[in-house]
Structures are given as structure tokens and as C-alpha cells.
Amino acid sequence: MKNSEKQGQTNAAQPAASQLKDIKNNAKINIVEPAPDAATELKGLFIDSLKDIYWAENALVGALPKMAANASSAGLSGTILEHLSVTQNQVTRLEQVFDLLGEKAEGKKCEAMAGLLKEGDSILLETTPGAVRDAGIIAASQKIEHYEIATYGTLVAFAKAIGENDAAKLLTQTLAEEKEADCLLNDAALNFINIAAVE
């Protein structure tokens, strides 16, 4: 990070103590009380986040065949099915991460992924088979990839911060795969699907 960037962070306008007090006392703002089992350390948040993405990846394993079956482009179907195999390997890799941490591999419903998959189903209902539906499938798939890229990037950072370097290496592999999948989808959209959808 450049010195100017560091200075920009430290010189950013800080709220006055009275302003912060007013915000906290404002009846329109809800201060959230933590659940009894809330994480108190970064490792706890890390494990909780792993459970979240473990559920998400397993849900995606169930959803990808439907997306592939509804794509008209053989190339898009192939890309999705190839990512299904990658996703199955990612589930196994997450199980290895749980094992490294001495934790049971278990999922916790990921509301974000559940919402993204529901949106994907809506796109199928709202489009007819062909290039327009394919464009919609790519859009839905890229939203999923972007969520996964953000999640795995955070997990890698958490793993490094708590000294779980072996876990960080495994999660970095998955992060690279998600970025590659996003690029493949983007190429498919820009090079032929979107063009065909306009015609």
C-alpha cells in the first residue's frame, strides 16, 4: 500500500464522539445483540463462515445440473458441467480444511446462496429456451461466482490471520478456480451468447 493511501485512511474524517453517540441513540437504528453462541474470536467466525460456504457448495452441486440442462448452447452446458466437477472437488477440499481445524464438516444454511439459486430459478421461468435464457443463466452464474470469490478471498485472509496456512493454501486453490470459472462465463457471454441473444 502506498504511503498516500495509508495517509488517506488515517486522515479520513472521523465522526465526532457526539455524532456517534447520537447515531447509537437514534431509535431508527437497531443495535444488534449477539446470539448466545456468537463468535468471540476470528477463528470462530472463520469456522462459521466455512460452514456457510460448505452448505453453499453442496447446494450448488444440486443446482448446476439443472442449469446445464436448461442451457441451449452446448458450450455453456459443457462449461457448467465442468464446473460441477470442480465444485464437487471444492466440497472435498472444504472437508480437508475442516479436518485440518479438527472440526466436523457440517453446513449451515447460506442465505446468500439460497437467494442466488432462487434468483436463478426465476430467470429460467422468465425466459424462453435459447440465447436469451443462456444469457440469463450466465448472469445468474456470475452472481454466484462473484459471491464465492468474495467469500473465499475473505476465508483465505482469515486463515492467514489465525495462522492456518495449510487451510489458506487449500482455500486459495478454490479461490483461483472460482475466478477462472467467472472468466469462462464472461468469455462465453461476450464472445457469442450475448451477441446471439440480441439477434
Short mmCIF file of C-alpha atoms in Angstrom, two decimals, residues 1-176:
data_model
loop_
_atom_site.label_atom_id
_atom_site.label_comp_id
_atom_site.label_asym_id
_atom_site.label_seq_id
_atom_site.Cartn_x
_atom_site.Cartn_y
_atom_site.Cartn_z
CA MET A 1 0.00 0.00 0.00
CA LYS A 2 1.34 3.43 -0.94
CA ASN A 3 2.08 5.95 1.80
CA SER A 4 -0.53 8.29 0.33
CA GLU A 5 -3.13 5.52 0.60
CA LYS A 6 -2.15 4.88 4.21
CA GLN A 7 -2.40 8.56 4.95
CA GLY A 8 -5.78 8.69 3.25
CA GLN A 9 -7.02 6.01 5.61
CA THR A 10 -5.72 7.67 8.74
CA ASN A 11 -6.73 11.17 7.67
CA ALA A 12 -10.27 10.18 6.74
CA ALA A 13 -12.91 12.22 8.50
CA GLN A 14 -13.73 10.58 11.82
CA PRO A 15 -17.18 11.05 13.33
CA ALA A 16 -17.25 13.24 16.38
CA ALA A 17 -17.94 11.41 19.62
CA SER A 18 -21.23 13.26 19.99
CA GLN A 19 -22.25 12.30 16.44
CA LEU A 20 -21.51 8.64 17.12
CA LYS A 21 -23.48 8.82 20.38
CA ASP A 22 -26.43 10.35 18.52
CA ILE A 23 -26.32 7.59 15.91
CA LYS A 24 -26.30 4.87 18.55
CA ASN A 25 -29.13 6.51 20.46
CA ASN A 26 -31.27 7.04 17.36
CA ALA A 27 -34.44 4.97 17.70
CA LYS A 28 -34.41 4.26 13.95
CA ILE A 29 -31.12 2.39 14.21
CA ASN A 30 -31.21 -1.14 15.61
CA ILE A 31 -28.20 -2.19 17.61
CA VAL A 32 -27.98 -5.96 17.16
CA GLU A 33 -27.40 -8.03 20.24
CA PRO A 34 -25.30 -11.14 19.50
CA ALA A 35 -26.75 -14.63 19.77
CA PRO A 36 -25.65 -16.69 22.78
CA ASP A 37 -23.36 -18.78 20.55
CA ALA A 38 -21.92 -15.81 18.62
CA ALA A 39 -18.24 -15.92 17.65
CA THR A 40 -15.96 -14.11 20.06
CA GLU A 41 -12.71 -14.77 18.16
CA LEU A 42 -11.72 -14.64 14.49
CA LYS A 43 -11.28 -18.41 14.43
CA GLY A 44 -14.91 -18.86 15.44
CA LEU A 45 -16.04 -16.52 12.67
CA PHE A 46 -13.77 -18.41 10.26
CA ILE A 47 -15.33 -21.77 11.16
CA ASP A 48 -18.84 -20.32 10.96
CA SER A 49 -18.04 -18.92 7.51
CA LEU A 50 -16.68 -22.31 6.42
CA LYS A 51 -19.98 -23.94 7.43
CA ASP A 52 -21.83 -21.33 5.40
CA ILE A 53 -19.81 -21.90 2.19
CA TYR A 54 -19.89 -25.69 2.74
CA TRP A 55 -23.69 -25.55 2.63
CA ALA A 56 -23.50 -23.24 -0.39
CA GLU A 57 -21.18 -25.52 -2.38
CA ASN A 58 -23.32 -28.57 -1.64
CA ALA A 59 -26.43 -26.66 -2.74
CA LEU A 60 -24.62 -25.67 -5.92
CA VAL A 61 -23.76 -29.30 -6.67
CA GLY A 62 -27.52 -29.93 -6.70
CA ALA A 63 -28.33 -26.84 -8.81
CA LEU A 64 -25.69 -26.98 -11.55
CA PRO A 65 -27.18 -29.96 -13.45
CA LYS A 66 -30.47 -28.05 -13.76
CA MET A 67 -28.66 -25.01 -15.14
CA ALA A 68 -26.76 -27.16 -17.64
CA ALA A 69 -29.95 -28.95 -18.75
CA ASN A 70 -31.70 -25.63 -19.41
CA ALA A 71 -28.86 -24.08 -21.42
CA SER A 72 -29.32 -24.24 -25.20
CA SER A 73 -25.65 -23.69 -26.01
CA ALA A 74 -23.66 -26.92 -25.88
CA GLY A 75 -20.61 -24.87 -24.94
CA LEU A 76 -22.38 -23.26 -21.99
CA SER A 77 -23.78 -26.62 -20.84
CA GLY A 78 -20.27 -28.07 -21.03
CA THR A 79 -18.80 -25.19 -19.04
CA ILE A 80 -21.43 -25.62 -16.33
CA LEU A 81 -20.94 -29.40 -16.13
CA GLU A 82 -17.18 -28.94 -15.98
CA HIS A 83 -17.69 -26.56 -13.05
CA LEU A 84 -19.91 -29.17 -11.41
CA SER A 85 -16.91 -31.49 -11.26
CA VAL A 86 -14.76 -28.64 -9.93
CA THR A 87 -17.41 -27.82 -7.31
CA GLN A 88 -17.51 -31.44 -6.12
CA ASN A 89 -13.74 -31.24 -5.63
CA GLN A 90 -14.19 -27.97 -3.76
CA VAL A 91 -16.59 -29.68 -1.34
CA THR A 92 -13.92 -32.31 -0.70
CA ARG A 93 -11.32 -29.57 -0.22
CA LEU A 94 -13.54 -27.84 2.35
CA GLU A 95 -13.81 -31.16 4.20
CA GLN A 96 -9.99 -31.22 4.28
CA VAL A 97 -10.00 -27.71 5.76
CA PHE A 98 -12.45 -28.79 8.47
CA ASP A 99 -10.20 -31.77 9.18
CA LEU A 100 -7.13 -29.53 9.50
CA LEU A 101 -9.04 -27.46 12.06
CA GLY A 102 -10.19 -30.53 13.97
CA GLU A 103 -13.81 -29.65 13.19
CA LYS A 104 -16.68 -31.74 11.87
CA ALA A 105 -17.57 -30.87 8.27
CA GLU A 106 -21.10 -29.56 8.52
CA GLY A 107 -23.08 -26.93 6.72
CA LYS A 108 -25.13 -24.02 7.98
CA LYS A 109 -27.72 -22.65 5.57
CA CYS A 110 -26.22 -19.92 3.45
CA GLU A 111 -29.00 -17.41 2.92
CA ALA A 112 -26.99 -15.60 0.24
CA MET A 113 -26.55 -18.74 -1.89
CA ALA A 114 -30.16 -19.78 -1.29
CA GLY A 115 -31.24 -16.38 -2.62
CA LEU A 116 -28.93 -16.55 -5.63
CA LEU A 117 -30.18 -20.03 -6.55
CA LYS A 118 -33.77 -18.86 -6.19
CA GLU A 119 -33.00 -15.95 -8.50
CA GLY A 120 -31.50 -18.43 -11.00
CA ASP A 121 -34.74 -20.42 -10.95
CA SER A 122 -36.68 -17.20 -11.57
CA ILE A 123 -34.55 -16.43 -14.62
CA LEU A 124 -35.43 -19.85 -16.07
CA LEU A 125 -39.13 -19.13 -15.56
CA GLU A 126 -38.87 -15.66 -17.07
CA THR A 127 -37.03 -16.63 -20.28
CA THR A 128 -37.74 -18.95 -23.18
CA PRO A 129 -35.15 -21.54 -24.22
CA GLY A 130 -32.43 -20.13 -26.44
CA ALA A 131 -29.78 -17.45 -26.34
CA VAL A 132 -31.75 -15.09 -24.09
CA ARG A 133 -32.17 -17.81 -21.44
CA ASP A 134 -28.48 -18.68 -21.85
CA ALA A 135 -27.58 -15.03 -21.21
CA GLY A 136 -29.73 -15.17 -18.08
CA ILE A 137 -28.06 -18.39 -16.92
CA ILE A 138 -24.66 -16.75 -17.35
CA ALA A 139 -25.81 -13.67 -15.41
CA ALA A 140 -27.09 -15.84 -12.55
CA SER A 141 -23.94 -17.98 -12.61
CA GLN A 142 -21.65 -14.95 -12.49
CA LYS A 143 -23.50 -13.56 -9.48
CA ILE A 144 -22.83 -16.89 -7.78
CA GLU A 145 -19.17 -16.82 -8.81
CA HIS A 146 -18.75 -13.28 -7.52
CA TYR A 147 -20.26 -14.27 -4.17
CA GLU A 148 -17.89 -17.24 -3.98
CA ILE A 149 -14.87 -15.13 -4.96
CA ALA A 150 -15.69 -12.66 -2.18
CA THR A 151 -16.23 -15.48 0.31
CA TYR A 152 -13.08 -17.43 -0.49
CA GLY A 153 -10.99 -14.25 -0.56
CA THR A 154 -12.20 -13.48 2.96
CA LEU A 155 -11.63 -17.06 4.13
CA VAL A 156 -8.05 -17.02 2.82
CA ALA A 157 -7.40 -13.76 4.70
CA PHE A 158 -8.95 -15.17 7.90
CA ALA A 159 -6.94 -18.40 7.63
CA LYS A 160 -3.69 -16.48 7.24
CA ALA A 161 -4.55 -14.14 10.12
CA ILE A 162 -5.08 -17.03 12.54
CA GLY A 163 -2.00 -18.93 11.33
CA GLU A 164 -3.85 -21.70 9.49
CA ASN A 165 -1.52 -21.61 6.50
CA ASP A 166 -2.35 -25.11 5.21
CA ALA A 167 -6.04 -24.20 5.20
CA ALA A 168 -5.18 -20.93 3.43
CA LYS A 169 -3.39 -22.86 0.66
CA LEU A 170 -6.40 -25.12 0.08
CA LEU A 171 -8.80 -22.19 0.07
CA THR A 172 -6.52 -20.26 -2.32
CA GLN A 173 -6.84 -23.14 -4.81
CA THR A 174 -10.61 -22.82 -4.68
CA LEU A 175 -10.44 -19.04 -5.00
CA ALA A 176 -8.38 -19.42 -8.20
#
